[in-house]
Tab-separated table of C-alpha atoms in Angstrom:
chain	number	residue	atom	x	y	z
A	1	UNK	CA	17.659	-4.348	-14.284
A	2	UNK	CA	14.170	-2.967	-13.596
A	3	UNK	CA	15.053	0.290	-15.350
A	4	UNK	CA	16.220	-1.642	-18.419
A	5	UNK	CA	12.973	-3.628	-18.500
A	6	UNK	CA	10.919	-0.434	-18.078
A	7	UNK	CA	12.760	1.261	-20.950
A	8	UNK	CA	12.311	-1.792	-23.164
A	9	UNK	CA	8.586	-1.837	-22.410
A	10	UNK	CA	8.267	1.826	-23.368
A	11	UNK	CA	10.161	1.205	-26.601
A	12	UNK	CA	7.959	-1.828	-27.280
A	13	UNK	CA	4.784	0.216	-26.816
A	14	UNK	CA	6.100	2.856	-29.222
A	15	UNK	CA	7.035	0.210	-31.782
A	16	UNK	CA	3.631	-1.465	-31.521
A	17	UNK	CA	1.894	1.899	-31.946
A	18	UNK	CA	3.895	2.671	-35.102
A	19	UNK	CA	3.328	-0.800	-36.591
A	20	UNK	CA	-0.414	-0.755	-35.836
A	21	UNK	CA	-0.768	2.680	-37.440
A	22	UNK	CA	1.210	1.754	-40.567
A	23	UNK	CA	-0.689	-1.512	-41.101
A	24	UNK	CA	-4.044	0.200	-40.640
A	25	UNK	CA	-3.177	3.007	-43.065
A	26	UNK	CA	-1.698	0.585	-45.606
A	27	UNK	CA	-4.840	-1.532	-45.818
A	28	UNK	CA	-6.962	1.612	-45.914
A	29	UNK	CA	-5.294	3.089	-49.003
A	30	UNK	CA	-4.585	0.031	-51.150
A	31	UNK	CA	-7.247	-0.806	-53.749
A	32	UNK	CA	-9.816	-3.446	-52.884
A	33	UNK	CA	-11.584	-4.568	-49.734
A	34	UNK	CA	-13.115	-7.645	-48.182
A	35	UNK	CA	-16.280	-7.099	-50.221
A	36	UNK	CA	-14.408	-6.842	-53.514
A	37	UNK	CA	-12.613	-10.088	-52.693
A	38	UNK	CA	-16.029	-11.692	-52.257
A	39	UNK	CA	-17.098	-10.297	-55.608
A	40	UNK	CA	-14.075	-11.969	-57.165
A	41	UNK	CA	-15.483	-15.311	-56.045
A	42	UNK	CA	-19.180	-14.510	-56.553
A	43	UNK	CA	-19.494	-12.202	-59.524
A	44	UNK	CA	-23.294	-12.385	-59.547
A	45	UNK	CA	-23.660	-10.681	-56.166
A	46	UNK	CA	-26.220	-7.862	-55.991
A	47	UNK	CA	-24.665	-4.367	-55.655
A	48	UNK	CA	-27.207	-3.583	-52.945
A	49	UNK	CA	-26.011	-6.569	-50.976
A	50	UNK	CA	-22.430	-5.340	-51.394
A	51	UNK	CA	-23.399	-1.915	-50.084
A	52	UNK	CA	-25.194	-3.493	-47.118
A	53	UNK	CA	-22.145	-5.615	-46.247
A	54	UNK	CA	-19.854	-2.597	-46.435
A	55	UNK	CA	-22.208	-0.698	-44.140
A	56	UNK	CA	-22.352	-3.552	-41.615
A	57	UNK	CA	-18.554	-3.827	-41.567
A	58	UNK	CA	-18.182	-0.013	-41.293
A	59	UNK	CA	-15.970	0.034	-44.384
A	60	UNK	CA	-17.518	3.289	-45.558
A	61	UNK	CA	-16.907	5.153	-42.316
A	62	UNK	CA	-14.332	7.975	-42.352
A	63	UNK	CA	-10.759	6.841	-41.835
A	64	UNK	CA	-10.189	8.725	-38.538
A	65	UNK	CA	-13.374	7.240	-37.106
A	66	UNK	CA	-12.378	3.687	-38.053
A	67	UNK	CA	-8.874	4.162	-36.688
A	68	UNK	CA	-10.137	5.639	-33.419
A	69	UNK	CA	-12.552	2.730	-32.987
A	70	UNK	CA	-9.765	0.231	-33.632
A	71	UNK	CA	-7.381	1.865	-31.150
A	72	UNK	CA	-10.109	2.021	-28.497
A	73	UNK	CA	-10.895	-1.682	-28.971
A	74	UNK	CA	-7.198	-2.547	-28.917
A	75	UNK	CA	-6.745	-0.709	-25.619
A	76	UNK	CA	-9.416	-3.003	-24.137
A	77	UNK	CA	-7.677	-6.104	-25.477
A	78	UNK	CA	-10.212	-6.553	-28.277
A	79	UNK	CA	-8.574	-7.360	-31.627
A	80	UNK	CA	-11.858	-7.088	-33.484
A	81	UNK	CA	-13.991	-9.576	-35.368
A	82	UNK	CA	-12.859	-11.345	-38.515
A	83	UNK	CA	-14.695	-10.294	-41.670
A	84	UNK	CA	-14.570	-13.777	-43.183
A	85	UNK	CA	-15.432	-16.002	-40.203
A	86	UNK	CA	-17.287	-13.504	-37.978
A	87	UNK	CA	-15.323	-14.879	-35.043
A	88	UNK	CA	-13.266	-12.782	-32.606
A	89	UNK	CA	-9.733	-12.502	-33.925
A	90	UNK	CA	-8.272	-13.303	-30.520
A	91	UNK	CA	-10.108	-16.651	-30.554
A	92	UNK	CA	-8.761	-17.436	-34.021
A	93	UNK	CA	-5.211	-16.641	-32.913
A	94	UNK	CA	-5.324	-18.632	-29.686
A	95	UNK	CA	-4.767	-22.081	-31.140
A	96	UNK	CA	-2.622	-20.837	-34.009
A	97	UNK	CA	-0.153	-19.127	-31.683
A	98	UNK	CA	0.420	-22.456	-29.945
A	99	UNK	CA	1.055	-24.199	-33.275
A	100	UNK	CA	3.453	-21.503	-34.491
A	101	UNK	CA	5.277	-21.420	-31.160
A	102	UNK	CA	5.775	-25.194	-31.232
A	103	UNK	CA	7.167	-24.983	-34.746
A	104	UNK	CA	9.485	-22.065	-33.891
A	105	UNK	CA	10.791	-23.813	-30.757
A	106	UNK	CA	11.479	-27.033	-32.658
A	107	UNK	CA	13.233	-25.127	-35.453
A	108	UNK	CA	15.465	-23.108	-33.116
A	109	UNK	CA	16.353	-26.247	-31.118
A	110	UNK	CA	17.443	-27.911	-34.352
A	111	UNK	CA	19.441	-24.820	-35.361
A	112	UNK	CA	21.205	-24.586	-31.992
A	113	UNK	CA	21.848	-28.333	-31.669
A	114	UNK	CA	23.543	-28.494	-35.085
A	115	UNK	CA	24.828	-24.987	-35.759
A	116	UNK	CA	26.494	-24.318	-32.403
A	117	UNK	CA	28.717	-27.449	-32.293
A	118	UNK	CA	29.408	-27.158	-36.025
A	119	UNK	CA	30.704	-23.609	-35.680
A	120	UNK	CA	32.725	-24.439	-32.588
A	121	UNK	CA	34.374	-27.446	-34.238
A	122	UNK	CA	35.169	-25.393	-37.344
A	123	UNK	CA	36.740	-22.637	-35.220
A	124	UNK	CA	38.847	-25.128	-33.267
A	125	UNK	CA	40.611	-26.174	-36.508
A	126	UNK	CA	40.654	-23.090	-38.761
A	127	UNK	CA	41.748	-23.781	-42.314
A	128	UNK	CA	41.374	-27.553	-42.006
A	129	UNK	CA	39.130	-29.726	-44.141
A	130	UNK	CA	36.636	-29.837	-41.249
A	131	UNK	CA	36.471	-26.058	-41.236
A	132	UNK	CA	36.038	-25.893	-45.013
A	133	UNK	CA	33.369	-28.619	-45.072
A	134	UNK	CA	31.431	-27.002	-42.223
A	135	UNK	CA	31.471	-23.563	-43.829
A	136	UNK	CA	30.519	-24.957	-47.250
A	137	UNK	CA	27.542	-26.606	-45.583
A	138	UNK	CA	26.679	-23.344	-43.827
A	139	UNK	CA	26.862	-21.331	-47.058
A	140	UNK	CA	24.686	-23.931	-48.789
A	141	UNK	CA	22.140	-23.750	-45.997
A	142	UNK	CA	21.974	-19.957	-46.306
A	143	UNK	CA	21.747	-20.079	-50.104
A	144	UNK	CA	18.993	-22.674	-50.456
A	145	UNK	CA	15.476	-21.168	-50.369
A	146	UNK	CA	13.373	-22.577	-47.562
A	147	UNK	CA	10.439	-23.602	-49.732
A	148	UNK	CA	12.740	-25.461	-52.158
A	149	UNK	CA	14.406	-27.346	-49.311
A	150	UNK	CA	10.945	-28.141	-47.955
A	151	UNK	CA	9.828	-29.569	-51.292
A	152	UNK	CA	12.958	-31.726	-51.490
A	153	UNK	CA	12.432	-32.946	-47.932
A	154	UNK	CA	8.820	-33.824	-48.694
A	155	UNK	CA	9.853	-35.682	-51.846
A	156	UNK	CA	12.590	-37.796	-50.244
A	157	UNK	CA	11.344	-38.396	-46.706
A	158	UNK	CA	7.633	-38.621	-47.492
A	159	UNK	CA	7.075	-39.734	-51.078
A	160	UNK	CA	10.177	-41.854	-51.631
A	161	UNK	CA	10.957	-43.255	-48.173
A	162	UNK	CA	7.551	-42.897	-46.554
A	163	UNK	CA	9.055	-42.053	-43.190
A	164	UNK	CA	7.238	-38.804	-42.412
A	165	UNK	CA	3.878	-37.214	-43.273
A	166	UNK	CA	3.945	-34.492	-45.896
A	167	UNK	CA	1.677	-31.983	-44.198
A	168	UNK	CA	-0.784	-31.332	-41.415
A	169	UNK	CA	-0.723	-30.748	-37.705
A	170	UNK	CA	-1.745	-34.289	-36.803
A	171	UNK	CA	-2.690	-35.168	-33.263
A	172	UNK	CA	0.224	-33.246	-31.826
A	173	UNK	CA	2.679	-35.992	-32.754
A	174	UNK	CA	6.321	-35.292	-33.446
A	175	UNK	CA	6.166	-36.879	-36.900
A	176	UNK	CA	4.200	-33.933	-38.284
A	177	UNK	CA	6.642	-31.492	-36.691
A	178	UNK	CA	9.953	-32.827	-38.019
A	179	UNK	CA	9.864	-31.742	-41.666
A	180	UNK	CA	8.499	-28.209	-41.056
A	181	UNK	CA	10.999	-27.682	-38.219
A	182	UNK	CA	13.942	-28.848	-40.344
A	183	UNK	CA	12.854	-26.633	-43.224
A	184	UNK	CA	12.367	-23.582	-41.024
A	185	UNK	CA	15.569	-24.163	-39.057
A	186	UNK	CA	18.003	-24.873	-41.905
A	187	UNK	CA	18.723	-21.188	-42.570
A	188	UNK	CA	19.176	-20.169	-38.900
A	189	UNK	CA	21.327	-23.275	-38.359
A	190	UNK	CA	23.705	-22.235	-41.134
A	191	UNK	CA	23.831	-18.620	-39.920
A	192	UNK	CA	24.443	-19.760	-36.356
A	193	UNK	CA	27.317	-21.996	-37.459
A	194	UNK	CA	29.056	-19.117	-39.231
A	195	UNK	CA	28.402	-16.702	-36.355
A	196	UNK	CA	29.719	-19.166	-33.777
A	197	UNK	CA	32.875	-19.763	-35.806
A	198	UNK	CA	33.537	-16.037	-36.196
A	199	UNK	CA	32.853	-15.320	-32.507
A	200	UNK	CA	35.105	-18.122	-31.267
A	201	UNK	CA	37.965	-17.143	-33.598
A	202	UNK	CA	37.712	-13.526	-32.455
A	203	UNK	CA	37.813	-14.427	-28.771
A	204	UNK	CA	40.629	-16.966	-29.251
A	205	UNK	CA	42.908	-14.174	-30.424
A	206	UNK	CA	42.114	-11.898	-27.474
A	207	UNK	CA	44.789	-10.872	-24.971
A	208	UNK	CA	43.060	-12.420	-21.960
A	209	UNK	CA	43.103	-15.851	-23.640
A	210	UNK	CA	46.848	-15.603	-24.254
A	211	UNK	CA	47.326	-14.444	-20.681
A	212	UNK	CA	45.378	-17.419	-19.341
A	213	UNK	CA	47.506	-19.804	-21.402
A	214	UNK	CA	50.721	-18.147	-20.244
A	215	UNK	CA	49.650	-18.693	-16.623
A	216	UNK	CA	49.328	-22.417	-17.287
A	217	UNK	CA	45.550	-22.638	-17.177
A	218	UNK	CA	44.239	-25.837	-18.746
A	219	UNK	CA	42.651	-25.662	-22.186
A	220	UNK	CA	39.375	-27.055	-20.858
A	221	UNK	CA	39.121	-24.323	-18.261
A	222	UNK	CA	40.024	-21.651	-20.798
A	223	UNK	CA	37.275	-22.844	-23.126
A	224	UNK	CA	34.563	-23.201	-20.467
A	225	UNK	CA	35.292	-20.147	-18.318
A	226	UNK	CA	36.629	-17.602	-20.795
A	227	UNK	CA	36.241	-18.469	-24.462
A	228	UNK	CA	32.702	-19.874	-24.491
A	229	UNK	CA	31.239	-17.220	-22.206
A	230	UNK	CA	32.644	-14.273	-24.118
A	231	UNK	CA	31.855	-15.737	-27.530
A	232	UNK	CA	28.303	-16.559	-26.482
A	233	UNK	CA	27.306	-12.873	-26.376
A	234	UNK	CA	27.421	-12.612	-30.172
A	235	UNK	CA	25.942	-16.100	-30.569
A	236	UNK	CA	23.064	-15.209	-28.256
A	237	UNK	CA	22.271	-12.196	-30.436
A	238	UNK	CA	21.941	-14.445	-33.468
A	239	UNK	CA	19.796	-16.977	-31.612
A	240	UNK	CA	17.499	-14.272	-30.270
A	241	UNK	CA	17.052	-12.492	-33.602
A	242	UNK	CA	16.437	-15.732	-35.480
A	243	UNK	CA	13.979	-17.054	-32.911
A	244	UNK	CA	12.163	-13.729	-32.775
A	245	UNK	CA	11.786	-13.575	-36.552
A	246	UNK	CA	10.682	-17.199	-36.964
A	247	UNK	CA	7.029	-16.473	-36.237
A	248	UNK	CA	6.924	-14.046	-39.154
A	249	UNK	CA	9.391	-15.951	-41.305
A	250	UNK	CA	7.368	-19.148	-41.132
A	251	UNK	CA	4.638	-17.803	-43.437
A	252	UNK	CA	5.817	-19.743	-46.494
A	253	UNK	CA	6.772	-22.855	-44.521
A	254	UNK	CA	3.413	-23.021	-42.757
A	255	UNK	CA	1.594	-22.675	-46.059
A	256	UNK	CA	3.796	-25.329	-47.676
A	257	UNK	CA	3.183	-27.912	-44.947
A	258	UNK	CA	-0.429	-26.875	-44.209
A	259	UNK	CA	0.628	-25.968	-40.679
A	260	UNK	CA	-2.216	-24.154	-38.872
A	261	UNK	CA	-0.130	-21.332	-37.452
A	262	UNK	CA	-0.179	-17.551	-37.437
A	263	UNK	CA	1.747	-17.377	-40.728
A	264	UNK	CA	-0.772	-19.412	-42.709
A	265	UNK	CA	-3.624	-17.404	-41.174
A	266	UNK	CA	-1.862	-14.199	-42.242
A	267	UNK	CA	-1.639	-15.412	-45.859
A	268	UNK	CA	-5.319	-16.348	-45.917
A	269	UNK	CA	-6.362	-13.061	-44.330
A	270	UNK	CA	-4.317	-10.940	-46.738
A	271	UNK	CA	-5.819	-12.702	-49.757
A	272	UNK	CA	-9.332	-12.043	-48.393
A	273	UNK	CA	-8.565	-8.445	-47.324
A	274	UNK	CA	-9.654	-9.496	-43.823
A	275	UNK	CA	-8.191	-6.427	-42.129
A	276	UNK	CA	-8.926	-7.326	-38.459
A	277	UNK	CA	-7.335	-10.765	-38.878
A	278	UNK	CA	-4.289	-9.302	-40.672
A	279	UNK	CA	-3.805	-6.690	-37.977
A	280	UNK	CA	-4.104	-9.330	-35.259
A	281	UNK	CA	-1.525	-11.605	-36.911
A	282	UNK	CA	0.984	-8.805	-37.430
A	283	UNK	CA	0.482	-7.571	-33.870
A	284	UNK	CA	1.222	-11.052	-32.476
A	285	UNK	CA	4.358	-11.376	-34.639
A	286	UNK	CA	5.659	-7.949	-33.559
A	287	UNK	CA	4.964	-8.603	-29.867
A	288	UNK	CA	6.729	-11.967	-30.042
A	289	UNK	CA	9.783	-10.396	-31.691
A	290	UNK	CA	9.926	-7.598	-29.106
A	291	UNK	CA	9.552	-10.057	-26.227
A	292	UNK	CA	12.430	-12.213	-27.448
A	293	UNK	CA	14.684	-9.186	-27.940
A	294	UNK	CA	13.918	-7.947	-24.425
A	295	UNK	CA	14.805	-11.348	-22.986
A	296	UNK	CA	18.048	-11.330	-24.983
A	297	UNK	CA	18.960	-7.900	-23.568
A	298	UNK	CA	18.408	-9.186	-20.036
A	299	UNK	CA	20.465	-12.293	-20.772
A	300	UNK	CA	23.343	-10.062	-21.939
A	301	UNK	CA	23.678	-8.540	-18.491
A	302	UNK	CA	23.529	-11.944	-16.809
A	303	UNK	CA	26.242	-13.371	-19.066
A	304	UNK	CA	28.527	-10.331	-19.052
A	305	UNK	CA	28.088	-7.932	-16.088
A	306	UNK	CA	30.179	-5.335	-17.919
A	307	UNK	CA	27.242	-4.686	-20.245
A	308	UNK	CA	25.008	-1.907	-18.996
A	309	UNK	CA	22.280	-0.290	-21.023
A	310	UNK	CA	21.774	3.423	-20.685
């Protein structure tokens, strides 16, 4: 177990190094900078002032020097200072990580609570009208764009019925969390329902299930001790991948509902060419994804001892 964790940590460090390098190089070669984005808003700015700002932000320094400074700061846990707010990026991310994590947890809980039973029920009666209705709902959930579903939810539940607020973080209340969580979780819920159905149907046809039935084992015991445990390996993969990608996939949803998370900060920072803030947001998203995948790998070995990673 410790060797697996050590290998995953080494792979995570390599992945982070590659992502950090690619993001830094990408924003160094694309046209425009933070200063040019300011000029777009204030066209009467003095060129001398522009040159002074670029000098203060070290935007004119050679690329290797800027990259070396960034890597050295990153090794000390310093994500830099935002160009637009002049605040440390780590301070800007602190509260936004909490907001994004709350939204991702609520969305994955919704996806698991609906998608898992839906897929299991559909697999228990393959070819029936329940199976067809469940899979039609799953396909619809995968086909509908998240932002369009969010707009419909805002229209019906907020404007027409007046049950839920349309946007904002509120005072931490659940009312502000429901619509963004439903919108973010509708796609993973549909994917989880289809994955669960496929996993259960595959395990139901396995030889060890037929052997258990031939020995007279009760259906309840077969489902709880054999079918569910073996099918859950594939289901766990889907849950882990979806949960890990939610922090990055919530960019549009956070912007739509004015949710103050990492995704909305990333959109704002990209539009302003705020390179330190963009790098900090992407680094947090990558680390979160790698952490969830490592936990999923460990869970594999706890669920099925036959799985060993080399």
